[in-house]
Tab-separated table of C-alpha atoms in Angstrom:
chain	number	residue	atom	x	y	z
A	1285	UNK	CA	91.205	31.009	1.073
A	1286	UNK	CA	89.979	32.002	4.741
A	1287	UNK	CA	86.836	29.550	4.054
A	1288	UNK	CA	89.007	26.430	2.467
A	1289	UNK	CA	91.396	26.797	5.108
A	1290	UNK	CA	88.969	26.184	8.037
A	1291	UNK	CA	87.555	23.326	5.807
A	1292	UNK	CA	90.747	21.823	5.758
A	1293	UNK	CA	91.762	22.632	9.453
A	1294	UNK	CA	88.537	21.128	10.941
A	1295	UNK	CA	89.053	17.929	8.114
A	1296	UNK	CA	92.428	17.555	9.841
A	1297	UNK	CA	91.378	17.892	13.619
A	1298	UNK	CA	88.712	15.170	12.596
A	1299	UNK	CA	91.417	13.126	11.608
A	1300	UNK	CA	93.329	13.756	14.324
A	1301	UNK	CA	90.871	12.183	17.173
A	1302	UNK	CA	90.932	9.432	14.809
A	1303	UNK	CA	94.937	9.427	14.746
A	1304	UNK	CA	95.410	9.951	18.438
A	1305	UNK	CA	93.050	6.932	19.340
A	1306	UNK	CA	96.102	5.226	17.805
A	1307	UNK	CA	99.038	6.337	18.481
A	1308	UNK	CA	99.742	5.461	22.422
A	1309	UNK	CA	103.212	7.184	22.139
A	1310	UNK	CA	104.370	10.871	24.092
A	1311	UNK	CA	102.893	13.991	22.112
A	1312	UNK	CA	104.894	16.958	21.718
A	1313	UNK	CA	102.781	19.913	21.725
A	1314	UNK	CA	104.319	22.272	18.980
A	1315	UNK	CA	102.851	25.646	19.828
A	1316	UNK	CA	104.802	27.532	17.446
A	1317	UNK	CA	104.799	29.364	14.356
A	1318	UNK	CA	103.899	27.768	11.080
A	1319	UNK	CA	107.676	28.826	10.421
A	1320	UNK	CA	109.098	27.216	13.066
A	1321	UNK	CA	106.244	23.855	12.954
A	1322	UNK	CA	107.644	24.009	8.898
A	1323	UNK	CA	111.210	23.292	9.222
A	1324	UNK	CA	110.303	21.034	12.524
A	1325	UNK	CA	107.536	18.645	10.614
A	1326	UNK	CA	109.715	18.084	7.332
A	1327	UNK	CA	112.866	16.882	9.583
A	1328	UNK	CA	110.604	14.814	11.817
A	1329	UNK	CA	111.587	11.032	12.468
A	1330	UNK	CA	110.858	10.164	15.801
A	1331	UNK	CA	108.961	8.062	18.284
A	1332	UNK	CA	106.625	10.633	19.572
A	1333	UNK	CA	103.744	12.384	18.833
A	1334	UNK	CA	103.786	15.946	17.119
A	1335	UNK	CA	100.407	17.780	18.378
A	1336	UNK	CA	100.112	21.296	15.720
A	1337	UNK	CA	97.908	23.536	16.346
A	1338	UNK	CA	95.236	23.099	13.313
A	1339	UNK	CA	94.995	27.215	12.788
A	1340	UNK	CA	98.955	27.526	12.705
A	1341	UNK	CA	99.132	24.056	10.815
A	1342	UNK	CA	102.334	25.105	7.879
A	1343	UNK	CA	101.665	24.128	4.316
A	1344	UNK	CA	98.272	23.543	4.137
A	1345	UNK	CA	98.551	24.957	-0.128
A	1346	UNK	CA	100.528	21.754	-0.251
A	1347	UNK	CA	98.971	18.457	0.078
A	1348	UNK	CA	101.717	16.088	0.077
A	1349	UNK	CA	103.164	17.751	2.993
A	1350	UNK	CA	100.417	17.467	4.372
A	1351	UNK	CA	99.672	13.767	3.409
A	1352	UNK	CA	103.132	13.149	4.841
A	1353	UNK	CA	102.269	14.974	7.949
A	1354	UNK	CA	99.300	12.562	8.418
A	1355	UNK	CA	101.342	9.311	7.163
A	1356	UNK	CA	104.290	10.089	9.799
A	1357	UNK	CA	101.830	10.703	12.501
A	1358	UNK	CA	101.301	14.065	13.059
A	1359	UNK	CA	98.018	15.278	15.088
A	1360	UNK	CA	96.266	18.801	14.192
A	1361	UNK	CA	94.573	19.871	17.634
A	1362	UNK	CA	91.774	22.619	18.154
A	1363	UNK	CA	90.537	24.164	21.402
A	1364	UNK	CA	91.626	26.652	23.963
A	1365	UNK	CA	94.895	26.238	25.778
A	1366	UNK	CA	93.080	24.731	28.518
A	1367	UNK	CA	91.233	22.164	26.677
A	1368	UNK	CA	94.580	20.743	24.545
A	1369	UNK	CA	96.593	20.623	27.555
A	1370	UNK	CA	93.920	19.073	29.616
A	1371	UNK	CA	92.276	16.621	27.107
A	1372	UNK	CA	95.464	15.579	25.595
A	1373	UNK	CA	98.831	16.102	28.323
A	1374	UNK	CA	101.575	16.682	25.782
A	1375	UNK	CA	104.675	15.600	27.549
A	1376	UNK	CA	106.548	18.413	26.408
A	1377	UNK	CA	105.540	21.663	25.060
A	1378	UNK	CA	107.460	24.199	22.843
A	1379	UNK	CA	106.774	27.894	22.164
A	1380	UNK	CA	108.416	30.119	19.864
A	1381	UNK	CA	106.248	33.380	20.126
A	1382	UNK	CA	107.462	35.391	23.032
A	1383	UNK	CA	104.447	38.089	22.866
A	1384	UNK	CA	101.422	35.837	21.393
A	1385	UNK	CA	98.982	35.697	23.824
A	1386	UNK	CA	97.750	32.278	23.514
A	1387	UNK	CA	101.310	31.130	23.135
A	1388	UNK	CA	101.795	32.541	26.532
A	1389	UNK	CA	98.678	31.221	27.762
A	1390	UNK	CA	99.757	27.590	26.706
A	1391	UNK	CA	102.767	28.395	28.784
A	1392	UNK	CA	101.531	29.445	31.819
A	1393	UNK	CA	98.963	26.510	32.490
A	1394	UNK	CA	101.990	23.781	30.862
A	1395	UNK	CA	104.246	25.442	33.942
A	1396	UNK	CA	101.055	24.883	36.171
A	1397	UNK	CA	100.563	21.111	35.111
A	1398	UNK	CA	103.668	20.653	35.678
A	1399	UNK	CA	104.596	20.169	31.711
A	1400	UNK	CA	107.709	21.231	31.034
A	1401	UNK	CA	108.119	23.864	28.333
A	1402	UNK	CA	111.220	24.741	25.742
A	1403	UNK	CA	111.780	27.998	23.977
A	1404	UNK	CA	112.971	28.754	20.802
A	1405	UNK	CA	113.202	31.979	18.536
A	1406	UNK	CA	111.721	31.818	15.278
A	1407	UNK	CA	113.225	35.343	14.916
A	1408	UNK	CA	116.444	37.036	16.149
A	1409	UNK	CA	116.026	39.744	19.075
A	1410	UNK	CA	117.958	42.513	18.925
A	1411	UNK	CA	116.086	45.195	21.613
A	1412	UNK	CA	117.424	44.343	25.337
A	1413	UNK	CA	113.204	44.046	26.839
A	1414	UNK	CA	111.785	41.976	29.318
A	1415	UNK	CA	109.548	39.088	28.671
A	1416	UNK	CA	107.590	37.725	31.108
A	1417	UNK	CA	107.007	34.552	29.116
A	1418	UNK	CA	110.264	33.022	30.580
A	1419	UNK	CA	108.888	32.703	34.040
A	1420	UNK	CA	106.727	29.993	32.471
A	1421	UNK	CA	109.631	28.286	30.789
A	1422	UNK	CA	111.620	25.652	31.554
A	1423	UNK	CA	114.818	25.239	28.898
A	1424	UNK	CA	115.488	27.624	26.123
A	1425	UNK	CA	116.952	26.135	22.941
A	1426	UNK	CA	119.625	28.487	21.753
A	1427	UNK	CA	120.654	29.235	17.982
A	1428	UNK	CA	124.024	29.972	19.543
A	1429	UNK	CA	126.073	32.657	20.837
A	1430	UNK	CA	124.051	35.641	20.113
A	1431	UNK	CA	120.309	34.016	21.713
A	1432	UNK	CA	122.839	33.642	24.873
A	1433	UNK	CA	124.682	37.352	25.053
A	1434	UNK	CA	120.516	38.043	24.664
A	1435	UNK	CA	119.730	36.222	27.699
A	1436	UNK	CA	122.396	36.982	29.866
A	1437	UNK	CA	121.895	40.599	29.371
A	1438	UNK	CA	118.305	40.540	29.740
A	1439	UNK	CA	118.613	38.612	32.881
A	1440	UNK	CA	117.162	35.393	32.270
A	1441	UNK	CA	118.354	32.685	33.818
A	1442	UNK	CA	117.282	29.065	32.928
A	1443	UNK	CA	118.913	25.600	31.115
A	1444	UNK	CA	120.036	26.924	27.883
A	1445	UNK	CA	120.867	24.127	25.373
A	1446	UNK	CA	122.065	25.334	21.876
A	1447	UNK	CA	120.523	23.752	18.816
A	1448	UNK	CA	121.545	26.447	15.794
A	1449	UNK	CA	119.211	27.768	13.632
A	1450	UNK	CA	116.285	25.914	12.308
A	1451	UNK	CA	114.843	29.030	10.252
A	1452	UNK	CA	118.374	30.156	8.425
B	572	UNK	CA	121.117	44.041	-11.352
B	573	UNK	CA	118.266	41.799	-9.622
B	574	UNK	CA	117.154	43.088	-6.379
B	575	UNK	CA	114.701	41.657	-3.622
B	576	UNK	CA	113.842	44.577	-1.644
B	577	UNK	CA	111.926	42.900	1.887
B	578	UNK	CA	109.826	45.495	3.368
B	579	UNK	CA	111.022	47.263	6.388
B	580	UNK	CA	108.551	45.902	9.098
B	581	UNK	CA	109.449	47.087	12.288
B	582	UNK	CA	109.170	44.728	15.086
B	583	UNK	CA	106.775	45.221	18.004
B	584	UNK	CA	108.945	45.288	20.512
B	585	UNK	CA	110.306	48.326	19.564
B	586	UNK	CA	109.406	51.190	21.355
B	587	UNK	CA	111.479	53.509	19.603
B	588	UNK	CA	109.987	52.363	16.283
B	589	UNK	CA	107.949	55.122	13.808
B	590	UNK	CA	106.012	53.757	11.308
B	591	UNK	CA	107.264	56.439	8.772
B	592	UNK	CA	110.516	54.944	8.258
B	593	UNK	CA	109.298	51.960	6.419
B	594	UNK	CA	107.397	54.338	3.296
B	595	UNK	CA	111.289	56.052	3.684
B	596	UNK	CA	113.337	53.374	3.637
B	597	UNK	CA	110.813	52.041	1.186
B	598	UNK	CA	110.924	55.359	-1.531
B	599	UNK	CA	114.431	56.452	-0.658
B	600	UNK	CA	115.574	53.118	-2.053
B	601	UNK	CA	113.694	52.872	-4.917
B	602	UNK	CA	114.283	56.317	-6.036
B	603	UNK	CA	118.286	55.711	-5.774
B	604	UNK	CA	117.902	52.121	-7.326
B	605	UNK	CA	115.386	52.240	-9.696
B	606	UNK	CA	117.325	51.681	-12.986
B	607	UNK	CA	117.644	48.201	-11.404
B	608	UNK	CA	115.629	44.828	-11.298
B	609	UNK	CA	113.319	45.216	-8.138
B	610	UNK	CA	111.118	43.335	-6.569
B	611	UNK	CA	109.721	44.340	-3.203
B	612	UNK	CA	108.782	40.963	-0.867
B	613	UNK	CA	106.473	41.924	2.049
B	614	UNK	CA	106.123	39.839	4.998
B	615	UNK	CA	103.526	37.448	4.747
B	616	UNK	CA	101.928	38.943	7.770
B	617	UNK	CA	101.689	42.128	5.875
B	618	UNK	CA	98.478	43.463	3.998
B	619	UNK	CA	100.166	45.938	2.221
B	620	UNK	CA	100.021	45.428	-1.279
B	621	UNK	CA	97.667	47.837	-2.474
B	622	UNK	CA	99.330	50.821	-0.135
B	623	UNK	CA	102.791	49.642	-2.023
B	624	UNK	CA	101.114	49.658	-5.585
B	625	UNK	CA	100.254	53.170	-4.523
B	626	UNK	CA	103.284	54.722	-3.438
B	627	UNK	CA	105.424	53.270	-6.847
B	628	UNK	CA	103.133	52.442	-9.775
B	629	UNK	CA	104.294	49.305	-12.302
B	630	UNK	CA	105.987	48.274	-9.023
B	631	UNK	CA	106.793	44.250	-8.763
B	632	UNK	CA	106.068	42.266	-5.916
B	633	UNK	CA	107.711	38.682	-5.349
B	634	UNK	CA	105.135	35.874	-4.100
B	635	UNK	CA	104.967	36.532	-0.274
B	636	UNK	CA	103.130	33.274	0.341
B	637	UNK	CA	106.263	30.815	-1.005
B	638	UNK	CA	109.095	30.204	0.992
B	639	UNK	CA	111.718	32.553	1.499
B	640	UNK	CA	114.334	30.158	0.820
B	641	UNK	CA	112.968	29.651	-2.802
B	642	UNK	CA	112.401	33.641	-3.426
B	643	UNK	CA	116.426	33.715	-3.130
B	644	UNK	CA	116.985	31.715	-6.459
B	645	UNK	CA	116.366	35.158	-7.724
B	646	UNK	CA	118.120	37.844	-7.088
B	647	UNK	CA	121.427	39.139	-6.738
B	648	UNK	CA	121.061	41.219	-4.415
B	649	UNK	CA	118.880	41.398	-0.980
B	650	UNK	CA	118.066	44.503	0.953
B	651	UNK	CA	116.326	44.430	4.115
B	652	UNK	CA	115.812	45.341	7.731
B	653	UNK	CA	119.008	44.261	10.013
B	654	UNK	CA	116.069	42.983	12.473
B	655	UNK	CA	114.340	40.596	10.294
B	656	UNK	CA	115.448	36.866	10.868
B	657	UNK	CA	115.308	36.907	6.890
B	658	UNK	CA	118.808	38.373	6.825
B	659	UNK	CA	119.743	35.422	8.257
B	660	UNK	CA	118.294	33.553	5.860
B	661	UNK	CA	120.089	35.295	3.262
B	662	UNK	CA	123.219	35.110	4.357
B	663	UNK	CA	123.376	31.719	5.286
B	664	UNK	CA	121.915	31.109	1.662
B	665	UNK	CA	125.131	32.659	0.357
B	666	UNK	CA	123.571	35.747	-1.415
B	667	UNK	CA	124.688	39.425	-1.402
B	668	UNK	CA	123.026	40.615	1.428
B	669	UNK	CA	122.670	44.331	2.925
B	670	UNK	CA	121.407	44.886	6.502
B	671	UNK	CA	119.663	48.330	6.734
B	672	UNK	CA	118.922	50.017	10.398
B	673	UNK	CA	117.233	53.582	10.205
B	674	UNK	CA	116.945	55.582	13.254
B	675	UNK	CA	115.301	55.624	15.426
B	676	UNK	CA	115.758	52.404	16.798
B	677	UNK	CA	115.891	50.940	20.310
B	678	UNK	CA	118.575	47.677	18.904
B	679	UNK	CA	121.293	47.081	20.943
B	680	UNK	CA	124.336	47.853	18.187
B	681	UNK	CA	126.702	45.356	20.190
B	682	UNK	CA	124.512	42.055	19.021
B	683	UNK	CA	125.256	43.157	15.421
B	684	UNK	CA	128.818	42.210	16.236
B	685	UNK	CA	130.596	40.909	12.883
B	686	UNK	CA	127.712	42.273	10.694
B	687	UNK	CA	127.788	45.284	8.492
B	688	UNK	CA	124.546	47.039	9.430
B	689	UNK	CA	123.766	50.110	6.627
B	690	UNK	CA	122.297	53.168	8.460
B	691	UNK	CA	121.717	55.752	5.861
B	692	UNK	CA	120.487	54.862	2.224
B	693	UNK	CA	123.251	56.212	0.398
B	694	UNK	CA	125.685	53.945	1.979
B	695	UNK	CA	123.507	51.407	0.845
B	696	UNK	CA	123.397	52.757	-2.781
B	697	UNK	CA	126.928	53.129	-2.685
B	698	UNK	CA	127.430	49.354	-1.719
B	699	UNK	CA	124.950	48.062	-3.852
B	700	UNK	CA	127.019	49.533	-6.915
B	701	UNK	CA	130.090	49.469	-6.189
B	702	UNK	CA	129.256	45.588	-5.589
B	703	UNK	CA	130.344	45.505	-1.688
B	704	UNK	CA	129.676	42.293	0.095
B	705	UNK	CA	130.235	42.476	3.663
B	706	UNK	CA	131.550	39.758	5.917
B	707	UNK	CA	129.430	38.890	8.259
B	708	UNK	CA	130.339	35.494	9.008
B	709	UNK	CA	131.218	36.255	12.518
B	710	UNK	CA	127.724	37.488	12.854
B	711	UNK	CA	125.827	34.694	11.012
B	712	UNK	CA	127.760	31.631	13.490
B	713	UNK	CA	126.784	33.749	16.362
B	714	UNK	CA	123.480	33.555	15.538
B	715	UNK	CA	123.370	29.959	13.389
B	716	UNK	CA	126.555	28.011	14.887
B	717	UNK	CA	126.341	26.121	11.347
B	718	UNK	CA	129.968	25.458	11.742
B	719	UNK	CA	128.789	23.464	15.299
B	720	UNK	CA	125.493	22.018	14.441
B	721	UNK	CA	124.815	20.648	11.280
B	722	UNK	CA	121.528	19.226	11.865
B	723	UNK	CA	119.449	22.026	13.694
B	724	UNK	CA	116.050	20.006	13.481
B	725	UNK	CA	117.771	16.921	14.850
B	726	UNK	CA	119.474	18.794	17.668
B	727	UNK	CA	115.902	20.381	18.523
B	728	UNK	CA	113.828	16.993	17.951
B	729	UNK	CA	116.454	14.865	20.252
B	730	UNK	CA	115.886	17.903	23.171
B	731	UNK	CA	112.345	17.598	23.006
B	732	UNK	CA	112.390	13.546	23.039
B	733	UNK	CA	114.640	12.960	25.981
């Protein structure tokens, strides 16, 4: 599977320079989980851009999500942090892996560039720790009450706008 | 009895965590349950198969790779770890659902608010047959607010867009 995959993923980013040459509208960079890029791709209907990382790209077993993926617009991206945020300037970016290192590397240079970036879990936290990801953040999106007893008690303070639960 | 048995993968985060609770948690419940229907589901993450097929010979696994969602046609019952965002899932699916938390942990009890969290395996033998089902509504709309949003993906989409 590990060889098909990076077939597939390197297919896709080739398609991608070919879909971004078209497609003049805002990119979201999605640098999430394939959990969390799942449930966000198959409710997607909107005038922007969706930029997925090609090695976290969900569903790639099943090809008509994928097809619809690539019908609806959606652009699988490869590089560094640097590189995607330079070479393509994703109005937005969201993150949903607090402790990932190139999640928090996408963060940090967003925050620098002056992109703004959302949070969101893609699972519940239930240890009171610190994570230094949030000085790079901008808004967290909340599943509700129990993200923001979370927050408050781990002392971060930023625009918290509660979405519910795009996993359960 | 059908049971989905998701393996007790402690999160990273957790200091407190020892890697020997998941092989107890693991054995202790299949030793008290084991005249039932079990499947254990890893997390996809998880390379673990072959250590599993060790520890419980003829044991069956359920397809880590689909969806969780579909794995809970399945079963009637679901044990798992009271950290995993898959209890979620379960409950909001509307299936039996037990939330396990062995010491030692470093969770902070108080977010469990309106849950039922199981912290020794008998008491999760003893619910499993004497067919308990815990309310933990309160604790699923903290975490979910279904009742307030409907459409999570829209709600999320529309933030990022504006």
């Amino acid at each position: 599977m590990g060889r098909a995959r990076r077939l597939i993923e390197a297919v896709l980013i080739w398609l991608g320079k070919w879909e971004l040459a078209t497609l003049p509208l805002p990119r979201i960079l999605l640098a999430t989980t394939s959990l969390t890029s799942d449930r966000l791709l198959r409710g997607f209907d909107h005038p922007v851009t969706p930029l997925v990382l090609a090695r976290w790209f969900p569903n790639l077993s099943n090809p008509w999500f994928v097809l619809r993926c690539l019908y609806l617009g959606v652009v699988a991206v490869g590089g560094t942090p640097r590189e995607i945020l330079d070479r393509l300037r994703p109005y937005k970016v969201l993150i949903d892996g607090f402790g990932n290192e190139w999640v928090l590397e996408v963060a940090r240079l967003a925050r620098q560039r002056g992109i703004p970036v959302y949070a969101i879990w893609h699972g519940p936290y239930y240890q009171d720790v610190k994570k230094d990801v949030f000085a790079s953040v901008d808004c967290v999106l909340s599943w509700g009450e129990g993200n923001e007893e979370w927050l408050e008690a781990n002392d971060v303070r930023l625009s918290t706008t509660r979405v519910g639960n795009h996993i359960a | 009895m059908k049971i989905l048995l998701l393996q007790y993968l402690q999160p990273r985060i957790d200091p407190l965590a020892v890697e020997n609770t998941e092989t107890f948690y693991f054995l202790g419940l299949m030793a008290r349950l084991a005249d039932h229907d079990i499947r254990l589901r890893l997390h996809p993450e998880s390379r673990k198969r072959e250590h599993y097929k060790g520890l419980w010979p003829g044991l069956k696994f359920d397809n880590e790779s689909r969806p969780f969602r579909k794995a809970l046609a399945w079963p009637d019952l679901v044990i798992g770890p009271a950290f995993s965002g898959a209890m979620l899932e379960s409950l909001a699916a509307g299936k039996r659902t037990l939330m396990v938390l062995l010491a030692p942990h470093s969770c902070n009890l108080s977010y469990f608010r309106g849950a039922k969290v199981f912290t020794s395996l008998d008491a999760v033998e003893h619910a499993a047959r004497t067919f308990t089902d815990p309310d933990c509504k309160e604790f699923l709309e903290r975490y979910t607010a279904r009742k307030e949003i409907p459409d999570p993906v829209g709600k999320i989409w529309a933030a990022l867009v504006a």
